[in-house]
Amino acid sequence: MKKLKLIISLFALTILLGCSSENSDINLDAVAAPTNIAALTTITQDNSGKVTFLPKGEGVTRFEIYFGDGTVDPVYVNLGETVSHVYAEGIYQAKIIGMTINGKKTEVTQEVMVSFLAPTDLLATLAPVPGDNFSITVKATANLETYFQVYFGDVPDEVPVDFMQDEVITHKYSSVGTYQVRIVALSGGAATTEVTKEVVISNPINLPITFENAVPAFGNFGGAYSEGVNNPSIGAENGSAKVAKLTKTAGAQVWAGSTIELAAPIDFSTKKIMKMKVWSPKAGIVVKMKLENLVASDATNIEVDATSTVANGWEVLSFNYAAINNANNYQRVVVFFDFGKEGTGTEFYYDDIELVSGAETLVLPLTFESATLTYGFGNFGGANTTVIANPNSTGINTSSKVSALTKGNNSEVWAGSALDLASPMNFASMKKIKMKVWSPKSGIIVKLKLEQLIASNATNIEVDATSTVANGWEELTFNFPGIVNANNYQRVVVFFDFGVKGTGATYYFDDIKQSN
């Protein structure tokens, strides 16, 4: 073992001595400075600005590179290696320095031109906002883009909105018209790609205004602000899902209010009364409705006041325009709450603005108590319905008037009666109908069917309930969870003991109302 160690030591010593002898013969000062210094630059074609340097030269042991874009510290690269750097678009003077083993340097300046490609495959998508006729959404995708800008075309000297790929931008126009929407895809440099799309903003808002499917572009003034919101107090007085909220901000003018422009002038030729559902936190406030012409140079207007009578609940106010001149083409509705009082930050709600004749109309809830309405039942299959005095004014129904349906002897199993309403039922939020019934026997099927009034349209929906009380009043519930509100159901059809031929029995029903 000792002999082996001695041999290895002698071998190593021999090598060291040999190397020392060779090095003593080299004159490092005689090594010349590097020559033919340059760098091969490769620009990645993805608009990232990434440039790869492969420095070259003769007699070089290491390179030193200054990128020329303000980066202070250089990078060092060994012979045959590469280095990458990210530039913004532009022209730069990069400095390549080659060094020899003895420290001698040769320096060259090399121009680096970084240019970005224009984005490709730009796809811009414009879409309307459901329930808002004045708003659109914009989104875009493209290749080689860094971000997008959109010009909506509705104001002079417009400042564009910046957005990223697949981000959704919403914009609300203040008035109807045709606008040129310009979407620009930016490369990160000077090159861009753009597309222009035309958008038409129209206003199909006409009476009646329900705020369910379309929110108008409110005009606000004096410190008042209106917007479409969810109904804060859904109930029998107002089953709408959507309503308008007017906030009269603190310090708002006594005349602060909001406007709604209609698609066409209101036709007062036969109907002279405007009705509006209102909700106020206090009773006794003045609610003013003003009607205006849309012609800017024409100050023609007419206004009517009403006074609220309910606090923290919905009520219907009427505005009588008996003296109105229909030729004035009133097309703007202006609403004021607590008129004459400075704003305190109070919130008011309004809904269902409609023009009526003033006469009582047949709508839900149906109580059959009116002395002026005509309940024109449509009877079929051997059934007959009339309004009579309540034959059993006890329990849950002490009404003075009810409807009596007699299913005649041998009448059809589907015999029943129908009643047409003055306007479609609103199932936006309340999707159940309740009805009080009286039957001489329990366990019968009571069917409630809803139909459109259009003769050529067979669209309908029906729900069954089963009576549980004989010779007494009970309330049955008919649930329509999947009902399509846009179908505008306006006819109520009632069947008793459905599926069984008539025996001459009489059934009673009353208080048909919506519920949630």
Coordinates of C-alpha atoms in Angstrom, one line a residue:
M1 CA 0.0 0.0 0.0
K2 CA 2.9 2.4 0.8
K3 CA 4.5 1.6 -2.6
L4 CA 1.3 2.6 -4.4
K5 CA 1.0 5.9 -2.7
L6 CA 4.6 6.7 -3.5
I7 CA 4.2 6.0 -7.2
I8 CA 1.0 8.3 -7.4
S9 CA 2.8 11.1 -5.7
L10 CA 5.8 10.9 -8.0
F11 CA 3.5 10.9 -11.1
A12 CA 1.7 14.0 -9.9
L13 CA 4.9 15.8 -9.2
T14 CA 6.2 15.0 -12.7
I15 CA 3.1 16.5 -14.2
L16 CA 3.3 19.7 -12.2
L17 CA 6.9 20.1 -13.0
G18 CA 6.2 19.6 -16.7
C19 CA 3.4 22.2 -16.7
S20 CA 5.6 24.7 -14.9
S21 CA 8.2 24.2 -17.5
E22 CA 5.8 24.8 -20.3
N23 CA 4.1 27.9 -18.8
S24 CA 7.4 29.6 -18.4
D25 CA 7.8 29.6 -22.2
I26 CA 4.5 31.6 -22.8
N27 CA 4.6 35.4 -23.2
L28 CA 1.0 36.6 -22.3
D29 CA 1.8 40.2 -23.2
A30 CA 2.4 39.2 -26.8
V31 CA -1.3 38.0 -27.1
A32 CA -3.0 40.3 -29.6
A33 CA -6.4 42.0 -29.0
P34 CA -9.5 40.2 -30.3
T35 CA -10.5 40.7 -33.9
N36 CA -13.7 40.3 -36.0
I37 CA -16.0 41.0 -33.0
A38 CA -19.7 40.8 -33.8
A39 CA -22.9 39.3 -32.5
L40 CA -25.6 37.3 -34.3
T41 CA -29.0 38.7 -33.1
T42 CA -32.2 36.7 -33.3
I43 CA -35.5 38.5 -32.6
T44 CA -38.4 36.3 -31.4
Q45 CA -41.4 36.9 -33.7
D46 CA -44.1 37.0 -31.0
N47 CA -44.0 40.7 -30.1
S48 CA -42.3 39.8 -26.8
G49 CA -39.3 42.0 -27.7
K50 CA -37.0 39.1 -26.9
V51 CA -33.6 39.3 -28.6
T52 CA -31.0 36.5 -28.4
F53 CA -27.3 37.4 -28.8
L54 CA -24.6 35.0 -30.0
P55 CA -21.3 36.9 -29.8
K56 CA -18.4 35.9 -32.0
G57 CA -14.8 36.8 -32.5
E58 CA -11.2 35.6 -32.9
G59 CA -8.8 35.4 -30.0
V60 CA -11.7 35.9 -27.5
T61 CA -12.0 34.2 -24.1
R62 CA -15.1 36.1 -22.9
F63 CA -17.5 38.7 -24.1
E64 CA -19.1 41.7 -22.3
I65 CA -22.4 43.0 -23.7
Y66 CA -24.1 46.4 -23.1
F67 CA -27.7 46.2 -24.5
G68 CA -28.0 50.0 -25.2
D69 CA -31.5 50.4 -23.8
G70 CA -30.6 52.0 -20.5
T71 CA -29.7 48.8 -18.7
V72 CA -26.6 49.9 -16.7
D73 CA -24.8 46.7 -15.9
P74 CA -23.4 44.5 -18.7
V75 CA -23.7 40.8 -19.0
Y76 CA -20.7 38.4 -19.5
V77 CA -20.9 35.6 -22.0
N78 CA -18.4 32.9 -22.6
L79 CA -17.3 31.9 -26.1
G80 CA -20.0 29.8 -27.8
E81 CA -22.8 30.8 -25.4
T82 CA -25.8 33.0 -25.9
V83 CA -27.7 35.5 -23.8
S84 CA -31.3 36.9 -24.2
H85 CA -32.7 40.4 -23.5
V86 CA -36.2 41.8 -23.8
Y87 CA -36.5 45.2 -25.5
A88 CA -39.3 47.6 -26.2
E89 CA -39.9 48.3 -29.8
G90 CA -37.1 50.6 -31.2
I91 CA -33.6 50.9 -32.5
Y92 CA -30.7 50.4 -30.1
Q93 CA -26.9 50.6 -30.1
A94 CA -25.6 47.5 -28.4
K95 CA -22.0 47.4 -27.4
I96 CA -20.1 44.1 -27.9
I97 CA -16.7 43.8 -26.2
G98 CA -14.4 40.9 -26.8
M99 CA -11.6 40.1 -24.2
T100 CA -8.5 38.0 -24.5
I101 CA -6.8 36.0 -21.8
N102 CA -4.4 38.9 -21.0
G103 CA -7.3 41.4 -20.6
K104 CA -7.0 43.1 -23.9
K105 CA -10.3 44.3 -25.4
T106 CA -11.8 45.1 -28.7
E107 CA -15.2 46.9 -28.8
V108 CA -17.8 47.3 -31.5
T109 CA -21.2 49.0 -31.6
Q110 CA -23.9 47.0 -33.3
E111 CA -27.4 48.3 -34.2
V112 CA -30.3 46.3 -32.9
M113 CA -33.7 47.0 -34.5
V114 CA -36.7 45.6 -32.6
S115 CA -40.0 45.9 -34.5
F116 CA -43.3 44.3 -33.5
L117 CA -45.7 42.6 -35.9
A118 CA -49.3 43.9 -36.3
P119 CA -51.8 41.7 -34.3
T120 CA -53.6 39.1 -36.4
D121 CA -57.0 37.4 -36.3
L122 CA -58.7 40.3 -34.5
L123 CA -62.2 39.2 -33.4
A124 CA -64.4 41.8 -31.7
T125 CA -67.8 40.9 -30.2
L126 CA -70.5 43.5 -29.5
A127 CA -73.6 42.5 -27.6
P128 CA -76.6 44.2 -26.1
V129 CA -77.2 44.2 -22.4
P130 CA -80.4 42.3 -21.5
G131 CA -83.0 44.6 -20.0
D132 CA -81.0 47.8 -21.0
N133 CA -81.6 49.2 -24.5
F134 CA -78.9 51.8 -24.1
S135 CA -76.0 49.6 -23.1
I136 CA -73.6 47.3 -25.0
T137 CA -70.7 45.0 -24.0
V138 CA -67.5 44.7 -25.9
K139 CA -64.8 42.0 -25.8
A140 CA -62.0 41.0 -28.2
T141 CA -59.4 38.4 -29.0
A142 CA -56.3 38.5 -31.3
N143 CA -52.9 37.0 -31.8
L144 CA -49.8 39.0 -31.1
E145 CA -51.6 41.6 -29.1
T146 CA -50.6 43.1 -25.8
Y147 CA -54.0 44.8 -25.0
F148 CA -56.9 46.5 -26.7
Q149 CA -58.5 49.9 -26.8
V150 CA -62.2 50.7 -27.7
Y151 CA -63.7 54.0 -28.9
F152 CA -67.5 54.0 -28.5
G153 CA -68.1 56.9 -30.9
D154 CA -70.5 58.9 -28.8
V155 CA -68.3 61.9 -27.7
P156 CA -65.8 64.2 -29.4
D157 CA -62.1 63.8 -28.5
E158 CA -62.9 60.5 -27.0
V159 CA -60.4 58.9 -24.6
P160 CA -60.3 55.2 -25.4
V161 CA -60.9 52.5 -22.8
D162 CA -58.1 50.0 -22.4
F163 CA -58.9 46.3 -21.8
M164 CA -57.3 42.9 -21.9
Q165 CA -58.1 39.9 -24.0
D166 CA -61.5 38.3 -23.1
E167 CA -62.2 41.1 -20.6
V168 CA -65.8 42.4 -21.0
I169 CA -66.3 46.1 -21.1
T170 CA -69.8 47.7 -20.7
H171 CA -70.8 51.1 -22.1
K172 CA -74.0 53.0 -21.7
Y173 CA -75.1 55.5 -24.4
S174 CA -77.0 58.6 -23.3
S175 CA -79.3 58.8 -26.3
V176 CA -80.5 56.8 -29.3
G177 CA -78.6 56.9 -32.6
T178 CA -76.1 55.0 -34.8
Y179 CA -72.6 54.8 -33.5
Q180 CA -69.3 53.6 -35.0
V181 CA -67.4 51.5 -32.4
R182 CA -63.7 51.2 -33.1
I183 CA -61.7 48.3 -31.5
V184 CA -57.9 48.6 -31.7
A185 CA -55.5 45.7 -31.0
L186 CA -52.1 47.0 -29.9
S187 CA -48.9 45.1 -30.6
G188 CA -46.8 46.7 -27.8
G189 CA -45.2 48.8 -30.6
A190 CA -46.3 51.0 -33.4
A191 CA -48.1 48.3 -35.4
T192 CA -51.8 48.0 -34.7
T193 CA -54.8 46.2 -36.1
E194 CA -58.3 47.6 -35.8
V195 CA -61.9 46.9 -36.8
T196 CA -65.0 49.2 -36.8
K197 CA -68.5 48.0 -36.0
E198 CA -71.7 49.9 -36.3
V199 CA -74.1 49.7 -33.3
V200 CA -77.7 51.1 -33.4
I201 CA -79.1 52.3 -30.1
S202 CA -82.9 52.4 -30.4
N203 CA -85.5 53.1 -27.7
P204 CA -88.5 50.8 -27.9
I205 CA -89.7 52.2 -24.6
N206 CA -93.4 52.9 -24.8
L207 CA -96.3 52.8 -22.4
P208 CA -96.9 50.9 -20.3
I209 CA -93.5 51.1 -18.7
T210 CA -92.8 48.1 -16.5
F211 CA -89.0 48.1 -16.1
E212 CA -89.0 44.3 -16.4
N213 CA -87.4 43.7 -19.8
A214 CA -86.0 47.1 -20.6
V215 CA -84.5 49.9 -18.5
P216 CA -84.7 53.4 -20.2
A217 CA -81.8 55.8 -20.3
F218 CA -83.0 58.0 -17.4
G219 CA -82.3 61.7 -17.6
N220 CA -81.5 63.0 -14.1
F221 CA -81.4 66.6 -13.0
G222 CA -81.3 68.7 -9.8
G223 CA -79.6 66.1 -7.7
A224 CA -82.0 63.2 -8.4
Y225 CA -80.9 59.9 -9.8
S226 CA -83.1 57.1 -11.2
E227 CA -82.0 53.5 -11.9
G228 CA -83.6 50.1 -12.5
V229 CA -83.4 47.9 -9.4
N230 CA -85.1 44.8 -7.8
N231 CA -88.5 45.4 -6.2
P232 CA -87.8 46.0 -2.5
S233 CA -91.3 45.2 -1.5
I234 CA -92.9 42.4 -3.6
G235 CA -96.5 41.7 -2.6
A236 CA -100.1 41.8 -3.8
E237 CA -99.9 45.5 -4.5
N238 CA -96.9 45.1 -6.8
G239 CA -95.6 41.7 -7.8
S240 CA -93.0 43.1 -10.3
A241 CA -89.5 41.8 -10.0
K242 CA -88.0 45.0 -11.4
V243 CA -88.9 48.6 -10.6
A244 CA -87.3 52.1 -10.8
K245 CA -85.6 53.7 -7.8
L246 CA -85.3 57.5 -7.6
T247 CA -82.8 58.8 -5.0
K248 CA -83.2 62.4 -4.1
T249 CA -79.7 63.1 -2.7
A250 CA -79.0 65.2 0.3
G251 CA -79.2 68.9 -0.7
A252 CA -80.9 68.1 -4.0
Q253 CA -83.0 70.9 -5.5
V254 CA -86.7 71.1 -4.6
W255 CA -87.4 70.4 -8.3
A256 CA -85.0 67.4 -8.7
G257 CA -86.4 64.6 -10.8
S258 CA -85.8 62.1 -13.6
T259 CA -87.0 61.8 -17.2
I260 CA -87.9 59.0 -19.5
E261 CA -88.0 59.4 -23.3
L262 CA -90.5 57.3 -25.2
A263 CA -90.2 55.9 -28.7
A264 CA -93.3 57.7 -29.9
P265 CA -95.6 60.4 -28.6
I266 CA -98.3 59.3 -26.1
D267 CA -101.7 59.0 -27.7
F268 CA -104.2 60.8 -25.6
S269 CA -107.0 60.7 -28.1
T270 CA -109.2 58.3 -26.1
K271 CA -107.5 57.8 -22.7
K272 CA -106.6 60.8 -20.5
I273 CA -105.3 59.3 -17.2
M274 CA -101.8 58.2 -16.4
K275 CA -101.3 55.8 -13.6
M276 CA -98.1 55.0 -11.7
K277 CA -97.4 52.7 -8.8
V278 CA -95.3 54.4 -6.2
W279 CA -93.5 53.5 -2.9
S280 CA -92.5 56.1 -0.5
P281 CA -91.1 56.0 3.1
K282 CA -93.7 58.5 4.1
A283 CA -97.3 59.5 3.2
G284 CA -98.4 63.0 2.2
I285 CA -95.6 63.8 -0.3
V286 CA -96.3 65.5 -3.6
V287 CA -95.6 63.3 -6.6
K288 CA -95.5 65.3 -9.8
M289 CA -95.7 63.9 -13.3
K290 CA -94.8 66.3 -16.1
L291 CA -95.1 65.6 -19.9
E292 CA -92.9 67.3 -22.4
N293 CA -92.3 67.7 -26.1
L294 CA -89.0 66.4 -27.4
V295 CA -88.3 69.4 -29.6
A296 CA -85.5 71.3 -27.9
S297 CA -86.9 74.7 -29.0
D298 CA -90.4 73.8 -27.9
A299 CA -91.1 74.3 -24.2
T300 CA -94.6 72.9 -24.4
N301 CA -95.4 70.8 -21.3
I302 CA -98.1 69.9 -18.9
E303 CA -97.9 68.7 -15.4
V304 CA -100.2 67.1 -12.8
D305 CA -99.7 66.5 -9.0
A306 CA -100.8 63.6 -6.9
T307 CA -100.3 63.1 -3.2
S308 CA -99.1 59.8 -1.7
T309 CA -101.3 58.2 1.0
V310 CA -99.3 55.1 2.0
A311 CA -96.0 55.0 3.9
N312 CA -93.6 52.1 3.2
G313 CA -95.9 50.4 0.8
W314 CA -97.0 50.4 -2.8
E315 CA -100.0 52.3 -4.0
V316 CA -101.4 53.5 -7.4
L317 CA -101.5 57.2 -8.1
S318 CA -103.5 58.7 -10.9
F319 CA -102.6 61.8 -12.9
N320 CA -105.6 63.3 -14.8
Y321 CA -104.8 65.0 -18.1
A322 CA -108.4 65.7 -19.1
A323 CA -107.4 69.1 -20.6
I324 CA -104.4 67.8 -22.6
N325 CA -103.9 68.8 -26.2
N326 CA -103.0 65.6 -28.1
A327 CA -101.5 67.5 -31.0
N328 CA -98.6 68.6 -28.8
N329 CA -96.9 65.2 -29.2
Y330 CA -95.9 64.7 -25.6
Q331 CA -93.0 62.1 -25.6
R332 CA -91.1 62.7 -22.4
V333 CA -92.3 61.6 -19.0
V334 CA -90.8 63.5 -16.1
V335 CA -91.2 62.2 -12.5
F336 CA -90.6 64.2 -9.3
F337 CA -90.9 62.9 -5.7
D338 CA -91.5 65.1 -2.7
F339 CA -91.8 68.1 -5.0
G340 CA -91.1 71.4 -3.3
K341 CA -88.8 69.9 -0.7
E342 CA -85.0 69.8 -0.7
G343 CA -83.5 66.4 -1.0
T344 CA -82.5 64.5 2.1
G345 CA -81.0 61.3 0.5
T346 CA -84.4 59.6 0.6
E347 CA -85.1 56.7 -1.8
F348 CA -88.5 56.4 -3.7
Y349 CA -89.6 53.7 -6.0
Y350 CA -92.0 53.8 -9.0
D351 CA -93.3 51.2 -11.5
D352 CA -96.0 50.4 -14.1
I353 CA -96.5 53.7 -15.7
E354 CA -99.6 53.3 -18.0
L355 CA -102.3 55.3 -19.8
V356 CA -105.8 54.3 -18.8
S357 CA -109.3 55.5 -19.6
G358 CA -110.1 56.1 -15.9
A359 CA -112.7 53.3 -15.8
E360 CA -112.2 50.4 -13.5
T361 CA -110.5 47.5 -15.2
L362 CA -110.6 43.7 -14.8
V363 CA -107.2 42.6 -13.4
L364 CA -105.9 40.5 -10.6
P365 CA -106.7 40.2 -7.8
L366 CA -110.3 39.2 -8.7
T367 CA -112.7 39.7 -5.7
F368 CA -116.0 39.9 -7.7
E369 CA -117.1 42.8 -5.4
S370 CA -117.1 45.6 -8.0
A371 CA -120.5 47.3 -8.7
T372 CA -119.2 48.7 -12.0
L373 CA -117.3 45.9 -13.6
T374 CA -118.9 43.4 -15.9
Y375 CA -117.6 39.9 -15.3
G376 CA -118.2 38.4 -18.8
F377 CA -117.5 34.7 -18.3
G378 CA -117.0 32.6 -21.3
N379 CA -118.7 29.2 -20.6
F380 CA -118.1 26.0 -22.4
G381 CA -118.8 22.3 -22.3
G382 CA -122.0 22.6 -20.3
A383 CA -120.7 24.8 -17.4
N384 CA -122.1 28.2 -16.5
T385 CA -120.7 30.8 -14.2
T386 CA -122.3 33.9 -12.7
V387 CA -121.5 36.3 -9.8
I388 CA -123.9 35.9 -6.9
A389 CA -124.1 36.7 -3.2
N390 CA -121.9 34.6 -1.0
P391 CA -124.1 31.6 0.0
N392 CA -121.7 30.6 2.8
S393 CA -120.1 33.7 4.3
T394 CA -118.1 32.0 7.0
G395 CA -114.5 30.9 7.8
I396 CA -111.8 32.2 5.5
N397 CA -114.3 33.9 3.1
T398 CA -116.8 36.5 4.4
S399 CA -117.0 38.3 1.0
S400 CA -120.4 39.6 0.0
K401 CA -119.9 38.5 -3.6
V402 CA -118.5 35.3 -5.2
S403 CA -118.6 33.4 -8.5
A404 CA -120.8 30.3 -8.8
L405 CA -120.0 27.7 -11.5
T406 CA -122.7 25.1 -12.2
K407 CA -121.5 22.0 -14.1
G408 CA -124.8 20.9 -15.7
N409 CA -126.1 17.3 -15.9
N410 CA -124.0 15.3 -18.4
S411 CA -121.8 18.2 -19.2
E412 CA -118.4 17.5 -20.6
V413 CA -115.6 16.3 -18.3
W414 CA -113.7 19.4 -19.4
A415 CA -116.6 21.9 -18.9
G416 CA -115.5 25.2 -17.4
S417 CA -115.5 29.0 -17.5
A418 CA -113.0 31.6 -18.7
L419 CA -112.5 35.3 -17.8
D420 CA -110.5 37.7 -19.9
L421 CA -108.4 40.3 -18.0
A422 CA -107.7 43.9 -19.2
S423 CA -103.9 43.2 -19.3
P424 CA -101.5 40.3 -19.1
M425 CA -100.6 38.9 -15.7
N426 CA -97.1 39.6 -14.5
F427 CA -95.3 36.5 -13.4
A428 CA -91.8 38.1 -13.1
S429 CA -91.6 37.3 -9.4
M430 CA -94.9 35.9 -8.1
K431 CA -95.4 32.5 -9.8
K432 CA -98.3 31.2 -7.7
I433 CA -102.0 31.8 -7.9
K434 CA -104.3 31.3 -4.9
M435 CA -108.0 30.9 -5.2
K436 CA -110.7 30.3 -2.5
V437 CA -113.1 27.5 -3.4
W438 CA -116.2 25.9 -2.0
S439 CA -117.2 22.4 -3.1
P440 CA -120.0 20.1 -2.0
K441 CA -117.5 17.3 -1.8
S442 CA -113.7 16.9 -1.2
G443 CA -111.2 15.2 -3.3
I444 CA -112.2 16.8 -6.6
I445 CA -109.7 18.1 -9.1
V446 CA -109.8 21.9 -9.6
K447 CA -107.8 22.9 -12.7
L448 CA -106.6 26.4 -13.4
K449 CA -105.5 27.2 -16.9
L450 CA -103.9 30.3 -18.3
E451 CA -104.2 31.3 -21.9
Q452 CA -103.2 34.1 -24.3
L453 CA -105.9 36.2 -25.9
I454 CA -104.6 35.7 -29.4
A455 CA -107.0 33.4 -31.2
S456 CA -104.3 31.9 -33.5
N457 CA -102.0 31.1 -30.6
A458 CA -102.7 28.0 -28.6
T459 CA -100.0 28.8 -26.0
N460 CA -101.3 27.9 -22.5
I461 CA -100.3 26.4 -19.2
E462 CA -102.4 24.6 -16.6
V463 CA -102.0 23.4 -13.0
D464 CA -104.2 21.0 -10.9
A465 CA -105.1 21.2 -7.2
T466 CA -107.3 18.8 -5.2
S467 CA -109.9 20.0 -2.8
T468 CA -109.7 18.7 0.8
V469 CA -112.9 20.3 2.3
A470 CA -116.6 19.5 1.7
N471 CA -119.2 22.2 2.1
G472 CA -116.8 24.8 3.3
W473 CA -114.3 27.4 2.0
E474 CA -110.6 26.6 1.5
E475 CA -107.8 28.2 -0.3
L476 CA -106.0 26.3 -3.1
T477 CA -102.6 27.1 -4.5
F478 CA -101.6 26.7 -8.1
N479 CA -97.9 26.8 -8.6
F480 CA -96.4 27.9 -12.0
P481 CA -92.7 27.7 -11.4
G482 CA -91.6 27.4 -15.0
I483 CA -94.1 29.9 -16.4
V484 CA -92.7 32.1 -19.3
N485 CA -93.7 35.7 -18.4
A486 CA -93.2 36.8 -22.0
N487 CA -96.1 34.6 -23.1
N488 CA -98.5 37.4 -21.7
Y489 CA -101.1 35.1 -20.2
Q490 CA -104.4 37.2 -20.0
R491 CA -107.2 34.6 -19.7
V492 CA -108.0 32.7 -16.6
V493 CA -109.9 29.4 -17.1
V494 CA -111.5 27.5 -14.2
F495 CA -112.6 23.8 -14.1
F496 CA -114.2 22.0 -11.3
D497 CA -114.3 18.2 -10.9
F498 CA -112.2 17.9 -14.0
G499 CA -112.3 14.6 -15.7
V500 CA -115.8 13.7 -14.4
K501 CA -119.1 14.4 -16.3
G502 CA -121.3 17.0 -14.8
T503 CA -124.0 16.1 -12.3
G504 CA -125.7 19.6 -11.9
A505 CA -123.5 20.4 -8.9
T506 CA -122.6 24.0 -8.1
Y507 CA -119.1 25.1 -7.0
Y508 CA -118.0 28.5 -5.8
F509 CA -114.7 30.4 -6.2
D510 CA -113.4 33.8 -5.1
D511 CA -110.4 36.0 -4.4
I512 CA -108.1 34.9 -7.3
K513 CA -104.7 36.5 -6.7
Q514 CA -101.0 36.1 -7.3
S515 CA -98.7 35.1 -4.5
N516 CA -95.0 34.3 -3.9

